Amino acid sequence: MTVRQLRLVVHAEDYEQAVTFFRDALGMPVAESYSGGGGAEVTILDAGRATLELSNTAQIELIDQVEVGRRVAPRFRLALEVEDCESATRTAIEAGATPVAPPTRTPWDSVNARMDAPGTIHLTLFEEPTDPGPA
């Protein structure tokens, strides 16, 4: 068996706010959307490459300590790589995210910011270090 796609399914109480936030503020294009009986709605947004990060308790505590200074993450945390963490964080907050921790340089040299996004999603926006190329 080979897994072909990772799809995180989120129950967003304020569906329109969540779609607007992730589609418009974070720039995730609509891949598919469907309407069903009884007002059922789903929008599938393209998030680029997907990975599944499995971490033990010690790792979760380490990441929270580095990024926030205390344990805050629930069981699931969505992490999205962005080009410019500072700018993306400002955009996300302007679009309705609640800041938890500002963009912070980590020991592994990424810049990570934490927030609670619409849809009741604990979110990390992260910027990977740029590759300076051969010296």
C-alpha atoms as a PDB file:
ATOM      1  CA  MET A   1       0.000   0.000   0.000  1.00  0.00           C
ATOM      2  CA  THR A   2       1.142   3.542  -0.784  1.00  0.00           C
ATOM      3  CA  VAL A   3      -0.446   6.671   0.674  1.00  0.00           C
ATOM      4  CA  ARG A   4      -1.014   9.203  -2.102  1.00  0.00           C
ATOM      5  CA  GLN A   5      -2.329  12.199  -0.179  1.00  0.00           C
ATOM      6  CA  LEU A   6      -2.549  13.523   3.361  1.00  0.00           C
ATOM      7  CA  ARG A   7      -5.815  15.363   3.975  1.00  0.00           C
ATOM      8  CA  LEU A   8      -6.516  16.992   7.316  1.00  0.00           C
ATOM      9  CA  VAL A   9     -10.283  17.271   7.801  1.00  0.00           C
ATOM     10  CA  VAL A  10     -11.328  20.078  10.156  1.00  0.00           C
ATOM     11  CA  HIS A  11     -14.803  20.700  11.533  1.00  0.00           C
ATOM     12  CA  ALA A  12     -14.990  24.507  11.417  1.00  0.00           C
ATOM     13  CA  GLU A  13     -17.974  25.891  13.319  1.00  0.00           C
ATOM     14  CA  ASP A  14     -17.564  29.208  11.470  1.00  0.00           C
ATOM     15  CA  TYR A  15     -17.017  27.646   8.065  1.00  0.00           C
ATOM     16  CA  GLU A  16     -17.036  30.888   6.035  1.00  0.00           C
ATOM     17  CA  GLN A  17     -14.529  32.578   8.365  1.00  0.00           C
ATOM     18  CA  ALA A  18     -12.214  29.567   8.217  1.00  0.00           C
ATOM     19  CA  VAL A  19     -12.404  29.338   4.406  1.00  0.00           C
ATOM     20  CA  THR A  20     -11.783  33.064   4.050  1.00  0.00           C
ATOM     21  CA  PHE A  21      -8.816  32.921   6.435  1.00  0.00           C
ATOM     22  CA  PHE A  22      -6.989  29.985   4.843  1.00  0.00           C
ATOM     23  CA  ARG A  23      -7.952  30.735   1.219  1.00  0.00           C
ATOM     24  CA  ASP A  24      -7.626  34.514   1.156  1.00  0.00           C
ATOM     25  CA  ALA A  25      -5.289  35.458   4.010  1.00  0.00           C
ATOM     26  CA  LEU A  26      -2.871  32.526   3.718  1.00  0.00           C
ATOM     27  CA  GLY A  27      -3.258  32.088  -0.045  1.00  0.00           C
ATOM     28  CA  MET A  28      -4.226  28.419  -0.156  1.00  0.00           C
ATOM     29  CA  PRO A  29      -6.044  27.921  -3.488  1.00  0.00           C
ATOM     30  CA  VAL A  30      -9.281  25.972  -3.708  1.00  0.00           C
ATOM     31  CA  ALA A  31      -8.640  22.483  -5.111  1.00  0.00           C
ATOM     32  CA  GLU A  32     -12.255  21.319  -4.828  1.00  0.00           C
ATOM     33  CA  SER A  33     -15.494  22.424  -3.182  1.00  0.00           C
ATOM     34  CA  TYR A  34     -18.873  20.765  -2.840  1.00  0.00           C
ATOM     35  CA  SER A  35     -22.335  21.530  -1.493  1.00  0.00           C
ATOM     36  CA  GLY A  36     -24.735  18.880  -0.270  1.00  0.00           C
ATOM     37  CA  GLY A  37     -28.181  18.513   1.135  1.00  0.00           C
ATOM     38  CA  GLY A  38     -29.138  20.247   4.345  1.00  0.00           C
ATOM     39  CA  GLY A  39     -26.584  23.044   3.877  1.00  0.00           C
ATOM     40  CA  ALA A  40     -23.540  20.738   3.850  1.00  0.00           C
ATOM     41  CA  GLU A  41     -20.407  22.507   2.565  1.00  0.00           C
ATOM     42  CA  VAL A  42     -16.801  21.428   2.086  1.00  0.00           C
ATOM     43  CA  THR A  43     -13.848  23.283   0.604  1.00  0.00           C
ATOM     44  CA  ILE A  44     -10.595  21.432  -0.020  1.00  0.00           C
ATOM     45  CA  LEU A  45      -7.637  23.804  -0.137  1.00  0.00           C
ATOM     46  CA  ASP A  46      -4.276  23.067  -1.730  1.00  0.00           C
ATOM     47  CA  ALA A  47      -1.544  23.243   0.893  1.00  0.00           C
ATOM     48  CA  GLY A  48       1.352  22.175  -1.311  1.00  0.00           C
ATOM     49  CA  ARG A  49       3.366  19.234  -0.037  1.00  0.00           C
ATOM     50  CA  ALA A  50       1.981  17.431   3.009  1.00  0.00           C
ATOM     51  CA  THR A  51       3.873  15.530   5.681  1.00  0.00           C
ATOM     52  CA  LEU A  52       2.783  13.777   8.858  1.00  0.00           C
ATOM     53  CA  GLU A  53       4.934  14.778  11.828  1.00  0.00           C
ATOM     54  CA  LEU A  54       4.629  12.335  14.710  1.00  0.00           C
ATOM     55  CA  SER A  55       6.227  13.571  17.942  1.00  0.00           C
ATOM     56  CA  ASN A  56       6.480  12.125  21.434  1.00  0.00           C
ATOM     57  CA  THR A  57       5.609  14.120  24.566  1.00  0.00           C
ATOM     58  CA  ALA A  58       9.187  15.292  25.168  1.00  0.00           C
ATOM     59  CA  GLN A  59       9.430  16.670  21.606  1.00  0.00           C
ATOM     60  CA  ILE A  60       6.071  18.475  21.871  1.00  0.00           C
ATOM     61  CA  GLU A  61       7.202  20.044  25.144  1.00  0.00           C
ATOM     62  CA  LEU A  62      10.538  21.059  23.578  1.00  0.00           C
ATOM     63  CA  ILE A  63       8.880  22.683  20.541  1.00  0.00           C
ATOM     64  CA  ASP A  64       6.353  24.543  22.716  1.00  0.00           C
ATOM     65  CA  GLN A  65       9.140  25.761  25.004  1.00  0.00           C
ATOM     66  CA  VAL A  66      11.243  27.021  22.076  1.00  0.00           C
ATOM     67  CA  GLU A  67       8.384  28.643  20.151  1.00  0.00           C
ATOM     68  CA  VAL A  68       6.124  29.881  22.952  1.00  0.00           C
ATOM     69  CA  GLY A  69       7.920  29.505  26.268  1.00  0.00           C
ATOM     70  CA  ARG A  70       5.313  27.164  27.769  1.00  0.00           C
ATOM     71  CA  ARG A  71       3.125  24.182  26.867  1.00  0.00           C
ATOM     72  CA  VAL A  72       0.209  25.334  24.700  1.00  0.00           C
ATOM     73  CA  ALA A  73      -0.278  22.873  21.855  1.00  0.00           C
ATOM     74  CA  PRO A  74      -3.363  20.691  21.870  1.00  0.00           C
ATOM     75  CA  ARG A  75      -3.262  17.154  20.469  1.00  0.00           C
ATOM     76  CA  PHE A  76      -3.131  18.477  16.897  1.00  0.00           C
ATOM     77  CA  ARG A  77      -1.285  21.511  15.549  1.00  0.00           C
ATOM     78  CA  LEU A  78      -1.322  22.597  11.929  1.00  0.00           C
ATOM     79  CA  ALA A  79       2.042  23.845  10.653  1.00  0.00           C
ATOM     80  CA  LEU A  80       2.323  25.696   7.333  1.00  0.00           C
ATOM     81  CA  GLU A  81       5.592  26.664   5.678  1.00  0.00           C
ATOM     82  CA  VAL A  82       5.555  30.237   4.366  1.00  0.00           C
ATOM     83  CA  GLU A  83       8.117  32.349   2.528  1.00  0.00           C
ATOM     84  CA  ASP A  84       8.187  35.202   5.067  1.00  0.00           C
ATOM     85  CA  CYS A  85       7.035  34.326   8.583  1.00  0.00           C
ATOM     86  CA  GLU A  86       6.922  37.951   9.822  1.00  0.00           C
ATOM     87  CA  SER A  87       4.718  39.089   6.939  1.00  0.00           C
ATOM     88  CA  ALA A  88       2.513  35.973   6.984  1.00  0.00           C
ATOM     89  CA  THR A  89       1.998  36.378  10.731  1.00  0.00           C
ATOM     90  CA  ARG A  90       0.861  39.996  10.312  1.00  0.00           C
ATOM     91  CA  THR A  91      -1.515  38.946   7.531  1.00  0.00           C
ATOM     92  CA  ALA A  92      -2.897  36.052   9.591  1.00  0.00           C
ATOM     93  CA  ILE A  93      -3.536  38.263  12.626  1.00  0.00           C
ATOM     94  CA  GLU A  94      -5.185  40.948  10.487  1.00  0.00           C
ATOM     95  CA  ALA A  95      -7.416  38.192   9.062  1.00  0.00           C
ATOM     96  CA  GLY A  96      -8.589  37.012  12.467  1.00  0.00           C
ATOM     97  CA  ALA A  97      -5.940  34.759  14.008  1.00  0.00           C
ATOM     98  CA  THR A  98      -5.206  35.229  17.706  1.00  0.00           C
ATOM     99  CA  PRO A  99      -1.460  35.503  18.399  1.00  0.00           C
ATOM    100  CA  VAL A 100       0.047  33.003  20.841  1.00  0.00           C
ATOM    101  CA  ALA A 101       3.753  33.706  20.216  1.00  0.00           C
ATOM    102  CA  PRO A 102       5.526  36.047  17.763  1.00  0.00           C
ATOM    103  CA  PRO A 103       7.899  34.864  15.045  1.00  0.00           C
ATOM    104  CA  THR A 104      10.823  33.288  16.883  1.00  0.00           C
ATOM    105  CA  ARG A 105      14.122  31.924  15.553  1.00  0.00           C
ATOM    106  CA  THR A 106      14.468  28.307  16.652  1.00  0.00           C
ATOM    107  CA  PRO A 107      17.639  26.356  17.467  1.00  0.00           C
ATOM    108  CA  TRP A 108      17.178  24.567  14.126  1.00  0.00           C
ATOM    109  CA  ASP A 109      17.293  28.013  12.419  1.00  0.00           C
ATOM    110  CA  SER A 110      13.696  28.245  11.221  1.00  0.00           C
ATOM    111  CA  VAL A 111      11.450  31.159  12.155  1.00  0.00           C
ATOM    112  CA  ASN A 112       8.191  29.973  13.727  1.00  0.00           C
ATOM    113  CA  ALA A 113       5.098  31.852  14.924  1.00  0.00           C
ATOM    114  CA  ARG A 114       2.142  30.425  16.849  1.00  0.00           C
ATOM    115  CA  MET A 115      -1.489  31.465  16.733  1.00  0.00           C
ATOM    116  CA  ASP A 116      -5.020  30.213  17.098  1.00  0.00           C
ATOM    117  CA  ALA A 117      -6.653  30.432  13.675  1.00  0.00           C
ATOM    118  CA  PRO A 118     -10.316  30.510  12.703  1.00  0.00           C
ATOM    119  CA  GLY A 119     -11.790  27.032  12.768  1.00  0.00           C
ATOM    120  CA  THR A 120     -10.357  26.418  16.241  1.00  0.00           C
ATOM    121  CA  ILE A 121      -7.012  25.421  14.743  1.00  0.00           C
ATOM    122  CA  HIS A 122      -3.748  25.822  16.660  1.00  0.00           C
ATOM    123  CA  LEU A 123      -1.404  27.001  13.920  1.00  0.00           C
ATOM    124  CA  THR A 124       2.331  27.359  13.382  1.00  0.00           C
ATOM    125  CA  LEU A 125       3.570  29.429  10.477  1.00  0.00           C
ATOM    126  CA  PHE A 126       7.208  28.615   9.780  1.00  0.00           C
ATOM    127  CA  GLU A 127       9.929  29.870   7.479  1.00  0.00           C
ATOM    128  CA  GLU A 128      12.811  27.552   6.720  1.00  0.00           C
ATOM    129  CA  PRO A 129      16.318  28.985   6.498  1.00  0.00           C
ATOM    130  CA  THR A 130      17.363  29.940   2.998  1.00  0.00           C
ATOM    131  CA  ASP A 131      20.043  27.851   1.384  1.00  0.00           C
ATOM    132  CA  PRO A 132      23.039  30.113   0.707  1.00  0.00           C
ATOM    133  CA  GLY A 133      24.267  27.716  -1.959  1.00  0.00           C
ATOM    134  CA  PRO A 134      27.851  26.561  -2.474  1.00  0.00           C
ATOM    135  CA  ALA A 135      30.532  28.703  -0.867  1.00  0.00           C
END
